[in-house]
Amino acid sequence: MHDYVNWFRHSTPYINTHRDCTFVVLLPGEAMAHPNFINIIHDVMLLNSLGVRLVLVHGSRPQIEERLKARGLDSRYHNDLRITDLDTLACVMDAVGSLRIAIEARLCTAPSGQRSRLRVVSGNFVTAKPIGVVDGVDFHHTGEVRRIDRKAISQHLDEQSIVLLSSIGYSPTGEVFNLACEDVATSAAAALNADKLILLGPDTGIFDADGQLLRELKPTRATALLKALGNSLPGSLLKAACKACDGGVRRSHIVSFAEDGAVLTELFTRDGGGTMVSQEAFEQIRPATIDDVAGLLELLRPLEEAGILVRRSREVLETEIGQFTLIERDSMIIGCAALYPLDDSRSGELACVAIDPDYRHGGRGDQLLASVEAQARKLGLDTLFVLTTRTAHWFRERGFVPSSVERLPAKRASLYNYQRNSKVFEKSIS
């Protein structure tokens, strides 16, 4: 009894710290098949009662394998991704639907003496896109996350509901895609600016080459571990934890789904019980200087080669460097945007918006846009124009509306490249 009272007293600071925080919890299919799963559900319910905002993401890999085997179908993979043809998709939908119902049923079971039930919400919160054809291999209905409906999820969290996401996503054209549960979890954590991503695996945490548990790990130290772990479940979880940190999630935790109370031990004790992956890297938005030209060239080159951005030479960048705003992380340029005031008008052109592919979650594009809009207002501008060929949807989602070449100031309109055929958008910032 004394140990229990002592533990409870020492957990109080953590209870206060975690209240009103947003946690994304990944439950792989292996976790749901383990006898300890019922205890995990009880711990989830306890976190909810303590005021933690919870998003649960569940996987289904072993359950899909069972259904494929039962139907006499083979599992096909390429680059460690499942190829989801129509027959496989039927097994995926069957497995995911059954697991979702099972989780909801468990969460609706009120603990002894508790009359109120938890509210569990699931739905089409994940917009997906197809992976398509890679190396000549058609992945059919295997997809990747395109967008997380942050606003809708946040509203349900505000109402103290638990949000349940599966490894299925939907396209705007009504197609269904099989997703990696790690992709859903990391994308959700980044989109929601989650305080923590909790990943449940088969082991206590991540171990070094000598078999010692790593209590804390920085993503920069994970390269050798990822290589050693390969495509195992612990390897996938560590990769997801590193990706989440790069996406702006401050801390990720890898704990065991086989150990009773592992989640609570990790969250409510000083030493924890698993592996915490944290990224405390310094990041800032600042004006560009001439010393940044080389870094800008490296950031922009892939987008220029893909035809997404207009190619800029080193000489042009050196001349126009004063127009650029950067995001710098650990002395590396990971994002940029340029503002060009347009002559004889109170408008400016937003150009060269780019984020390093490894850092495209976490709202950095929005931070750059806000910074550029603030600069434009200081210059007395009331309208921003942008010309784009491939990212129209991103700008439209941020208040830009379709415009035309005729709406551009005359001098800028005279430089319009009709061969490139960029779409013109504008936004009032007054």
Tab-separated table of C-alpha atoms in Angstrom:
chain	number	residue	atom	x	y	z
A	1	MET	CA	0.000	0.000	0.000
A	2	HIS	CA	2.816	2.414	0.880
A	3	ASP	CA	4.434	1.880	-2.574
A	4	TYR	CA	1.115	2.629	-4.262
A	5	VAL	CA	0.569	5.837	-2.277
A	6	ASN	CA	4.148	6.943	-2.928
A	7	TRP	CA	3.789	6.292	-6.686
A	8	PHE	CA	0.493	8.158	-6.805
A	9	ARG	CA	1.979	11.185	-5.056
A	10	HIS	CA	4.962	11.280	-7.400
A	11	SER	CA	2.719	10.979	-10.474
A	12	THR	CA	0.781	14.168	-9.621
A	13	PRO	CA	3.100	16.564	-11.533
A	14	TYR	CA	2.763	14.410	-14.649
A	15	ILE	CA	-1.027	14.292	-14.320
A	16	ASN	CA	-1.114	18.087	-14.285
A	17	THR	CA	1.353	18.333	-17.173
A	18	HIS	CA	-0.558	15.940	-19.447
A	19	ARG	CA	-4.014	17.406	-18.830
A	20	ASP	CA	-5.439	18.982	-22.045
A	21	CYS	CA	-2.478	17.669	-24.061
A	22	THR	CA	-3.012	15.842	-27.354
A	23	PHE	CA	-1.570	12.328	-27.630
A	24	VAL	CA	-1.649	10.179	-30.759
A	25	VAL	CA	-1.404	6.482	-29.866
A	26	LEU	CA	-0.475	3.862	-32.468
A	27	LEU	CA	-1.893	0.390	-31.859
A	28	PRO	CA	-0.441	-1.994	-34.469
A	29	GLY	CA	-2.416	-5.083	-35.353
A	30	GLU	CA	0.004	-7.163	-33.292
A	31	ALA	CA	-0.978	-5.206	-30.174
A	32	MET	CA	-4.668	-5.962	-30.635
A	33	ALA	CA	-3.940	-9.671	-31.010
A	34	HIS	CA	-2.020	-9.779	-27.686
A	35	PRO	CA	-3.675	-10.860	-24.399
A	36	ASN	CA	-2.530	-7.590	-22.789
A	37	PHE	CA	-4.691	-5.533	-25.152
A	38	ILE	CA	-7.560	-5.309	-22.649
A	39	ASN	CA	-5.181	-3.678	-20.156
A	40	ILE	CA	-4.053	-1.211	-22.809
A	41	ILE	CA	-7.692	-0.248	-23.366
A	42	HIS	CA	-8.133	0.322	-19.619
A	43	ASP	CA	-5.068	2.577	-19.630
A	44	VAL	CA	-6.468	4.522	-22.597
A	45	MET	CA	-9.701	5.042	-20.675
A	46	LEU	CA	-7.711	6.227	-17.655
A	47	LEU	CA	-5.818	8.774	-19.768
A	48	ASN	CA	-9.112	10.069	-21.105
A	49	SER	CA	-10.472	10.465	-17.571
A	50	LEU	CA	-7.349	12.483	-16.668
A	51	GLY	CA	-8.106	15.016	-19.384
A	52	VAL	CA	-5.740	13.793	-22.124
A	53	ARG	CA	-7.012	14.409	-25.678
A	54	LEU	CA	-6.584	11.070	-27.440
A	55	VAL	CA	-6.349	9.992	-31.061
A	56	LEU	CA	-5.996	6.234	-31.510
A	57	VAL	CA	-4.596	4.839	-34.753
A	58	HIS	CA	-4.907	1.103	-35.280
A	59	GLY	CA	-3.108	-1.161	-37.711
A	60	SER	CA	-4.233	-4.483	-39.149
A	61	ARG	CA	-1.295	-6.263	-40.811
A	62	PRO	CA	-1.552	-9.711	-39.120
A	63	GLN	CA	-5.341	-9.666	-39.413
A	64	ILE	CA	-5.084	-8.947	-43.150
A	65	GLU	CA	-2.622	-11.818	-43.516
A	66	GLU	CA	-5.088	-14.164	-41.805
A	67	ARG	CA	-7.858	-13.221	-44.200
A	68	LEU	CA	-5.648	-13.570	-47.259
A	69	LYS	CA	-4.566	-17.023	-46.121
A	70	ALA	CA	-8.165	-18.067	-45.446
A	71	ARG	CA	-9.111	-17.089	-49.017
A	72	GLY	CA	-6.084	-18.776	-50.571
A	73	LEU	CA	-4.543	-15.475	-51.667
A	74	ASP	CA	-0.853	-14.595	-51.620
A	75	SER	CA	0.600	-11.469	-50.034
A	76	ARG	CA	2.541	-9.411	-52.543
A	77	TYR	CA	5.040	-6.711	-51.597
A	78	HIS	CA	7.363	-4.289	-53.361
A	79	ASN	CA	9.747	-1.968	-51.513
A	80	ASP	CA	8.266	-3.388	-48.300
A	81	LEU	CA	4.801	-2.093	-49.193
A	82	ARG	CA	1.794	-4.336	-49.700
A	83	ILE	CA	0.367	-4.387	-53.225
A	84	THR	CA	-3.375	-3.998	-52.718
A	85	ASP	CA	-5.362	-5.315	-55.671
A	86	LEU	CA	-9.153	-5.617	-55.482
A	87	ASP	CA	-9.102	-9.059	-53.834
A	88	THR	CA	-6.585	-7.873	-51.243
A	89	LEU	CA	-8.573	-4.677	-50.677
A	90	ALA	CA	-11.605	-6.769	-49.735
A	91	CYS	CA	-9.495	-8.489	-47.057
A	92	VAL	CA	-8.172	-5.126	-45.863
A	93	MET	CA	-11.669	-3.668	-45.515
A	94	ASP	CA	-12.882	-6.788	-43.705
A	95	ALA	CA	-9.970	-6.731	-41.236
A	96	VAL	CA	-10.075	-2.983	-40.594
A	97	GLY	CA	-13.842	-2.915	-40.139
A	98	SER	CA	-13.790	-5.806	-37.678
A	99	LEU	CA	-10.970	-4.270	-35.650
A	100	ARG	CA	-12.612	-0.869	-35.521
A	101	ILE	CA	-15.824	-2.390	-34.165
A	102	ALA	CA	-13.886	-4.435	-31.615
A	103	ILE	CA	-12.009	-1.360	-30.341
A	104	GLU	CA	-15.175	0.713	-30.131
A	105	ALA	CA	-16.885	-2.083	-28.193
A	106	ARG	CA	-14.001	-2.303	-25.732
A	107	LEU	CA	-13.989	1.463	-25.184
A	108	CYS	CA	-17.736	1.441	-24.554
A	109	THR	CA	-17.300	-0.925	-21.610
A	110	ALA	CA	-17.529	1.296	-18.549
A	111	PRO	CA	-15.252	0.377	-15.640
A	112	SER	CA	-16.892	-0.926	-12.500
A	113	GLY	CA	-18.756	1.854	-10.688
A	114	GLN	CA	-18.536	4.291	-13.620
A	115	ARG	CA	-21.874	5.035	-15.199
A	116	SER	CA	-20.799	7.302	-18.060
A	117	ARG	CA	-19.413	5.835	-21.273
A	118	LEU	CA	-16.623	7.207	-23.403
A	119	ARG	CA	-17.534	8.724	-26.746
A	120	VAL	CA	-15.560	7.176	-29.595
A	121	VAL	CA	-15.646	8.875	-32.990
A	122	SER	CA	-14.386	7.455	-36.276
A	123	GLY	CA	-14.974	8.536	-39.862
A	124	ASN	CA	-13.445	9.832	-43.056
A	125	PHE	CA	-10.830	12.009	-41.375
A	126	VAL	CA	-7.970	10.772	-43.602
A	127	THR	CA	-7.751	11.822	-47.239
A	128	ALA	CA	-5.486	9.518	-49.239
A	129	LYS	CA	-3.854	9.390	-52.628
A	130	PRO	CA	-2.539	6.421	-54.602
A	131	ILE	CA	1.117	5.502	-54.554
A	132	GLY	CA	0.634	4.614	-58.221
A	133	VAL	CA	3.245	2.810	-60.289
A	134	VAL	CA	6.773	2.497	-58.873
A	135	ASP	CA	9.577	0.704	-60.717
A	136	GLY	CA	6.952	-0.554	-63.130
A	137	VAL	CA	4.914	-2.105	-60.299
A	138	ASP	CA	1.293	-0.999	-59.944
A	139	PHE	CA	0.340	-0.707	-56.268
A	140	HIS	CA	-3.376	-0.472	-57.129
A	141	HIS	CA	-5.203	0.489	-53.897
A	142	THR	CA	-2.116	1.001	-51.746
A	143	GLY	CA	-1.941	4.682	-50.881
A	144	GLU	CA	-0.391	7.311	-48.685
A	145	VAL	CA	-1.808	10.095	-46.566
A	146	ARG	CA	-2.623	13.263	-48.445
A	147	ARG	CA	-4.389	15.226	-45.716
A	148	ILE	CA	-5.650	14.870	-42.152
A	149	ASP	CA	-8.892	16.686	-41.298
A	150	ARG	CA	-7.364	18.547	-38.399
A	151	LYS	CA	-10.334	20.843	-37.825
A	152	ALA	CA	-12.886	18.041	-37.538
A	153	ILE	CA	-10.670	15.927	-35.289
A	154	SER	CA	-9.935	18.896	-33.030
A	155	GLN	CA	-13.644	19.607	-32.640
A	156	HIS	CA	-14.280	16.063	-31.436
A	157	LEU	CA	-11.305	16.240	-29.076
A	158	ASP	CA	-12.686	19.493	-27.667
A	159	GLU	CA	-15.857	17.555	-26.845
A	160	GLN	CA	-13.764	15.000	-24.899
A	161	SER	CA	-14.317	12.261	-27.462
A	162	ILE	CA	-11.644	9.745	-28.384
A	163	VAL	CA	-10.971	9.825	-32.122
A	164	LEU	CA	-10.251	6.477	-33.775
A	165	LEU	CA	-8.359	6.374	-37.074
A	166	SER	CA	-7.731	3.239	-39.109
A	167	SER	CA	-5.222	2.310	-41.781
A	168	ILE	CA	-7.702	3.187	-44.523
A	169	GLY	CA	-8.057	6.490	-46.349
A	170	TYR	CA	-10.416	7.884	-48.937
A	171	SER	CA	-9.833	9.960	-52.048
A	172	PRO	CA	-12.011	12.905	-53.157
A	173	THR	CA	-13.206	10.653	-56.017
A	174	GLY	CA	-14.526	8.038	-53.585
A	175	GLU	CA	-11.732	5.471	-53.845
A	176	VAL	CA	-10.544	3.448	-50.850
A	177	PHE	CA	-6.820	3.071	-50.136
A	178	ASN	CA	-4.857	0.788	-47.847
A	179	LEU	CA	-2.396	2.871	-45.817
A	180	ALA	CA	0.498	2.118	-43.504
A	181	CYS	CA	-0.694	2.708	-39.948
A	182	GLU	CA	2.638	4.420	-39.185
A	183	ASP	CA	1.948	6.908	-41.993
A	184	VAL	CA	-1.482	7.699	-40.554
A	185	ALA	CA	-0.127	8.096	-37.016
A	186	THR	CA	2.790	10.384	-37.896
A	187	SER	CA	0.663	12.469	-40.270
A	188	ALA	CA	-2.043	12.881	-37.627
A	189	ALA	CA	0.473	13.798	-34.935
A	190	ALA	CA	2.077	16.433	-37.164
A	191	ALA	CA	-1.227	17.870	-38.403
A	192	LEU	CA	-2.630	18.146	-34.870
A	193	ASN	CA	0.635	19.513	-33.477
A	194	ALA	CA	0.385	16.687	-30.959
A	195	ASP	CA	2.296	16.877	-27.719
A	196	LYS	CA	3.233	13.195	-27.933
A	197	LEU	CA	3.167	10.246	-30.312
A	198	ILE	CA	3.009	6.945	-28.426
A	199	LEU	CA	3.980	3.842	-30.396
A	200	LEU	CA	3.299	0.365	-29.030
A	201	GLY	CA	5.675	-2.404	-30.100
A	202	PRO	CA	6.626	-5.945	-29.092
A	203	ASP	CA	9.642	-4.908	-27.011
A	204	THR	CA	10.200	-2.660	-24.007
A	205	GLY	CA	11.678	-0.054	-26.313
A	206	ILE	CA	14.705	0.281	-28.592
A	207	PHE	CA	17.924	-1.490	-27.643
A	208	ASP	CA	21.506	-0.716	-28.667
A	209	ALA	CA	23.975	-3.207	-30.141
A	210	ASP	CA	24.888	-4.408	-26.621
A	211	GLY	CA	21.283	-5.143	-25.729
A	212	GLN	CA	20.896	-2.121	-23.460
A	213	LEU	CA	17.580	-0.268	-23.442
A	214	LEU	CA	17.918	3.265	-24.798
A	215	ARG	CA	15.882	5.490	-22.520
A	216	GLU	CA	16.292	8.550	-24.734
A	217	LEU	CA	17.309	8.856	-28.348
A	218	LYS	CA	17.832	11.665	-30.833
A	219	PRO	CA	16.865	11.075	-34.474
A	220	THR	CA	20.415	11.897	-35.554
A	221	ARG	CA	21.640	8.820	-33.624
A	222	ALA	CA	19.037	6.478	-35.087
A	223	THR	CA	20.591	5.794	-38.490
A	224	ALA	CA	22.641	2.760	-37.481
A	225	LEU	CA	19.790	1.392	-35.364
A	226	LEU	CA	17.333	1.702	-38.243
A	227	LYS	CA	19.701	-0.197	-40.498
A	228	ALA	CA	20.087	-2.987	-37.940
A	229	LEU	CA	16.355	-3.250	-37.244
A	230	GLY	CA	15.443	-3.310	-40.934
A	231	ASN	CA	11.774	-3.856	-41.747
A	232	SER	CA	10.855	-5.327	-38.372
A	233	LEU	CA	8.031	-3.786	-36.354
A	234	PRO	CA	10.494	-2.083	-33.933
A	235	GLY	CA	12.302	-0.666	-36.979
A	236	SER	CA	9.056	0.692	-38.426
A	237	LEU	CA	8.151	2.269	-35.085
A	238	LEU	CA	11.564	3.904	-34.672
A	239	LYS	CA	11.377	5.256	-38.209
A	240	ALA	CA	7.923	6.673	-37.446
A	241	ALA	CA	9.171	8.261	-34.219
A	242	CYS	CA	12.026	9.991	-36.054
A	243	LYS	CA	9.693	11.156	-38.805
A	244	ALA	CA	7.286	12.580	-36.236
A	245	CYS	CA	10.071	14.542	-34.559
A	246	ASP	CA	11.143	15.931	-37.918
A	247	GLY	CA	7.504	16.856	-38.507
A	248	GLY	CA	7.377	19.002	-35.379
A	249	VAL	CA	6.228	16.502	-32.729
A	250	ARG	CA	8.410	17.248	-29.729
A	251	ARG	CA	8.460	13.764	-28.201
A	252	SER	CA	7.642	10.239	-29.334
A	253	HIS	CA	7.594	7.212	-27.030
A	254	ILE	CA	8.117	3.565	-27.980
A	255	VAL	CA	6.748	1.184	-25.329
A	256	SER	CA	5.710	-2.452	-25.117
A	257	PHE	CA	2.199	-3.682	-25.833
A	258	ALA	CA	3.080	-6.928	-24.006
A	259	GLU	CA	3.922	-5.331	-20.636
A	260	ASP	CA	1.016	-4.434	-18.395
A	261	GLY	CA	1.081	-0.726	-17.536
A	262	ALA	CA	3.932	0.159	-19.905
A	263	VAL	CA	2.165	3.296	-21.202
A	264	LEU	CA	1.428	4.578	-17.692
A	265	THR	CA	4.981	3.862	-16.537
A	266	GLU	CA	6.375	5.809	-19.472
A	267	LEU	CA	4.093	8.798	-18.949
A	268	PHE	CA	3.826	9.084	-15.180
A	269	THR	CA	7.275	8.218	-13.819
A	270	ARG	CA	10.504	10.162	-13.947
A	271	ASP	CA	12.590	7.456	-15.635
A	272	GLY	CA	9.855	6.112	-17.891
A	273	GLY	CA	9.693	2.540	-19.079
A	274	GLY	CA	10.473	2.607	-22.806
A	275	THR	CA	12.393	4.719	-25.320
A	276	MET	CA	11.720	8.412	-25.807
A	277	VAL	CA	12.709	9.899	-29.156
A	278	SER	CA	12.977	13.672	-28.882
A	279	GLN	CA	14.156	16.433	-31.142
A	280	GLU	CA	15.225	19.637	-29.461
A	281	ALA	CA	16.777	21.125	-32.583
A	282	PHE	CA	16.892	24.886	-32.966
A	283	GLU	CA	14.640	26.195	-35.724
A	284	GLN	CA	13.952	29.761	-36.825
A	285	ILE	CA	12.413	31.861	-39.586
A	286	ARG	CA	14.729	34.640	-40.752
A	287	PRO	CA	15.648	36.804	-43.752
A	288	ALA	CA	18.107	35.257	-46.205
A	289	THR	CA	21.658	36.527	-46.636
A	290	ILE	CA	24.239	36.086	-49.370
A	291	ASP	CA	25.751	33.209	-47.383
A	292	ASP	CA	22.520	31.242	-47.882
A	293	VAL	CA	22.717	31.011	-51.680
A	294	ALA	CA	24.335	27.565	-51.731
A	295	GLY	CA	21.759	26.141	-49.324
A	296	LEU	CA	18.921	27.649	-51.350
A	297	LEU	CA	20.241	26.133	-54.544
A	298	GLU	CA	20.285	22.694	-52.900
A	299	LEU	CA	16.741	23.098	-51.586
A	300	LEU	CA	15.281	24.382	-54.880
A	301	ARG	CA	17.076	22.142	-57.374
A	302	PRO	CA	14.756	19.068	-57.078
A	303	LEU	CA	11.641	21.229	-57.459
A	304	GLU	CA	13.139	23.035	-60.441
A	305	GLU	CA	14.067	19.733	-62.096
A	306	ALA	CA	10.488	18.507	-61.566
A	307	GLY	CA	9.139	21.639	-63.251
A	308	ILE	CA	7.345	22.814	-60.118
A	309	LEU	CA	9.465	25.963	-59.732
A	310	VAL	CA	11.064	28.255	-62.301
A	311	ARG	CA	14.801	27.610	-62.496
A	312	ARG	CA	16.949	30.290	-60.849
A	313	SER	CA	20.679	30.499	-61.462
A	314	ARG	CA	23.184	31.256	-58.759
A	315	GLU	CA	23.579	34.756	-60.203
A	316	VAL	CA	19.834	35.400	-60.029
A	317	LEU	CA	19.646	34.146	-56.454
A	318	GLU	CA	22.579	36.335	-55.439
A	319	THR	CA	20.823	39.357	-56.952
A	320	GLU	CA	17.414	38.569	-55.414
A	321	ILE	CA	18.541	37.131	-52.060
A	322	GLY	CA	17.029	40.082	-50.209
A	323	GLN	CA	13.548	38.990	-51.294
A	324	PHE	CA	13.816	35.585	-49.576
A	325	THR	CA	12.691	34.404	-46.149
A	326	LEU	CA	14.068	31.103	-44.808
A	327	ILE	CA	13.362	28.405	-42.274
A	328	GLU	CA	16.663	27.255	-40.798
A	329	ARG	CA	17.000	24.124	-38.661
A	330	ASP	CA	20.332	23.149	-37.160
A	331	SER	CA	22.144	25.407	-39.667
A	332	MET	CA	20.330	23.724	-42.577
A	333	ILE	CA	17.852	25.538	-44.833
A	334	ILE	CA	14.643	23.498	-44.903
A	335	GLY	CA	12.200	26.041	-46.339
A	336	CYS	CA	11.973	29.312	-48.208
A	337	ALA	CA	9.609	31.843	-49.783
A	338	ALA	CA	10.188	35.057	-51.700
A	339	LEU	CA	8.230	38.312	-51.818
A	340	TYR	CA	8.531	40.605	-54.843
A	341	PRO	CA	6.710	43.959	-54.536
A	342	LEU	CA	5.172	44.815	-57.909
A	343	ASP	CA	5.858	48.258	-59.353
A	344	ASP	CA	3.118	50.883	-59.599
A	345	SER	CA	0.713	48.944	-57.393
A	346	ARG	CA	-0.021	47.959	-53.810
A	347	SER	CA	0.463	44.308	-54.598
A	348	GLY	CA	3.276	41.800	-54.415
A	349	GLU	CA	4.112	38.395	-55.823
A	350	LEU	CA	4.644	35.426	-53.533
A	351	ALA	CA	7.114	33.082	-55.221
A	352	CYS	CA	9.459	30.164	-54.690
A	353	VAL	CA	7.594	28.597	-51.746
A	354	ALA	CA	9.455	25.380	-50.933
A	355	ILE	CA	9.797	23.013	-47.970
A	356	ASP	CA	12.305	20.153	-47.752
A	357	PRO	CA	10.379	16.857	-48.317
A	358	ASP	CA	11.511	15.522	-44.923
A	359	TYR	CA	9.926	18.502	-43.119
A	360	ARG	CA	6.632	19.009	-44.921
A	361	HIS	CA	4.510	18.194	-41.881
A	362	GLY	CA	4.210	20.508	-38.936
A	363	GLY	CA	2.782	23.620	-40.599
A	364	ARG	CA	6.057	25.139	-41.798
A	365	GLY	CA	4.512	26.283	-45.080
A	366	ASP	CA	1.840	28.149	-43.113
A	367	GLN	CA	4.506	29.741	-40.927
A	368	LEU	CA	6.370	30.982	-44.003
A	369	LEU	CA	3.167	32.321	-45.548
A	370	ALA	CA	2.291	34.183	-42.344
A	371	SER	CA	5.779	35.703	-42.240
A	372	VAL	CA	5.601	36.857	-45.856
A	373	GLU	CA	2.121	38.323	-45.363
A	374	ALA	CA	3.386	40.267	-42.346
A	375	GLN	CA	6.277	41.635	-44.433
A	376	ALA	CA	3.866	42.616	-47.213
A	377	ARG	CA	1.641	44.552	-44.812
A	378	LYS	CA	4.652	46.443	-43.457
A	379	LEU	CA	5.443	47.453	-47.040
A	380	GLY	CA	1.909	48.794	-47.430
A	381	LEU	CA	0.775	46.033	-49.797
A	382	ASP	CA	-2.826	44.854	-49.736
A	383	THR	CA	-2.800	42.022	-52.308
A	384	LEU	CA	-0.589	39.000	-52.910
A	385	PHE	CA	-0.420	37.236	-56.282
A	386	VAL	CA	0.977	33.772	-56.807
A	387	LEU	CA	1.622	31.865	-60.054
A	388	THR	CA	1.671	28.078	-59.819
A	389	THR	CA	1.426	24.993	-62.015
A	390	ARG	CA	1.263	22.162	-59.463
A	391	THR	CA	0.226	23.442	-56.029
A	392	ALA	CA	-2.975	25.369	-56.686
A	393	HIS	CA	-4.920	23.418	-54.025
A	394	TRP	CA	-2.447	24.403	-51.295
A	395	PHE	CA	-2.868	28.106	-51.979
A	396	ARG	CA	-6.650	27.859	-52.374
A	397	GLU	CA	-6.891	26.191	-48.969
A	398	ARG	CA	-5.127	29.250	-47.525
A	399	GLY	CA	-7.403	31.946	-48.874
A	400	PHE	CA	-6.055	32.526	-52.385
A	401	VAL	CA	-8.747	32.782	-55.068
A	402	PRO	CA	-8.475	32.210	-58.839
A	403	SER	CA	-7.374	35.298	-60.732
A	404	SER	CA	-6.030	36.030	-64.216
A	405	VAL	CA	-3.052	37.484	-66.053
A	406	GLU	CA	-5.143	40.595	-66.739
A	407	ARG	CA	-5.375	41.242	-62.991
A	408	LEU	CA	-1.585	41.402	-62.660
A	409	PRO	CA	0.089	44.832	-62.751
A	410	ALA	CA	1.038	45.654	-66.349
A	411	LYS	CA	4.794	45.242	-65.915
A	412	ARG	CA	4.423	41.801	-64.310
A	413	ALA	CA	1.790	40.726	-66.831
A	414	SER	CA	4.190	41.528	-69.670
A	415	LEU	CA	6.632	38.938	-68.245
A	416	TYR	CA	4.055	36.139	-68.029
A	417	ASN	CA	5.309	32.888	-69.582
A	418	TYR	CA	2.422	31.571	-71.693
A	419	GLN	CA	4.373	28.403	-72.494
A	420	ARG	CA	4.545	27.540	-68.789
A	421	ASN	CA	0.801	28.372	-68.501
A	422	SER	CA	0.851	28.999	-64.745
A	423	LYS	CA	-2.439	29.542	-62.961
A	424	VAL	CA	-2.796	32.930	-61.264
A	425	PHE	CA	-4.236	33.333	-57.766
A	426	GLU	CA	-4.580	36.334	-55.513
A	427	LYS	CA	-5.319	37.036	-51.869
A	428	SER	CA	-6.335	40.218	-50.072
A	429	ILE	CA	-4.160	40.806	-46.991
A	430	SER	CA	-5.435	44.251	-46.004
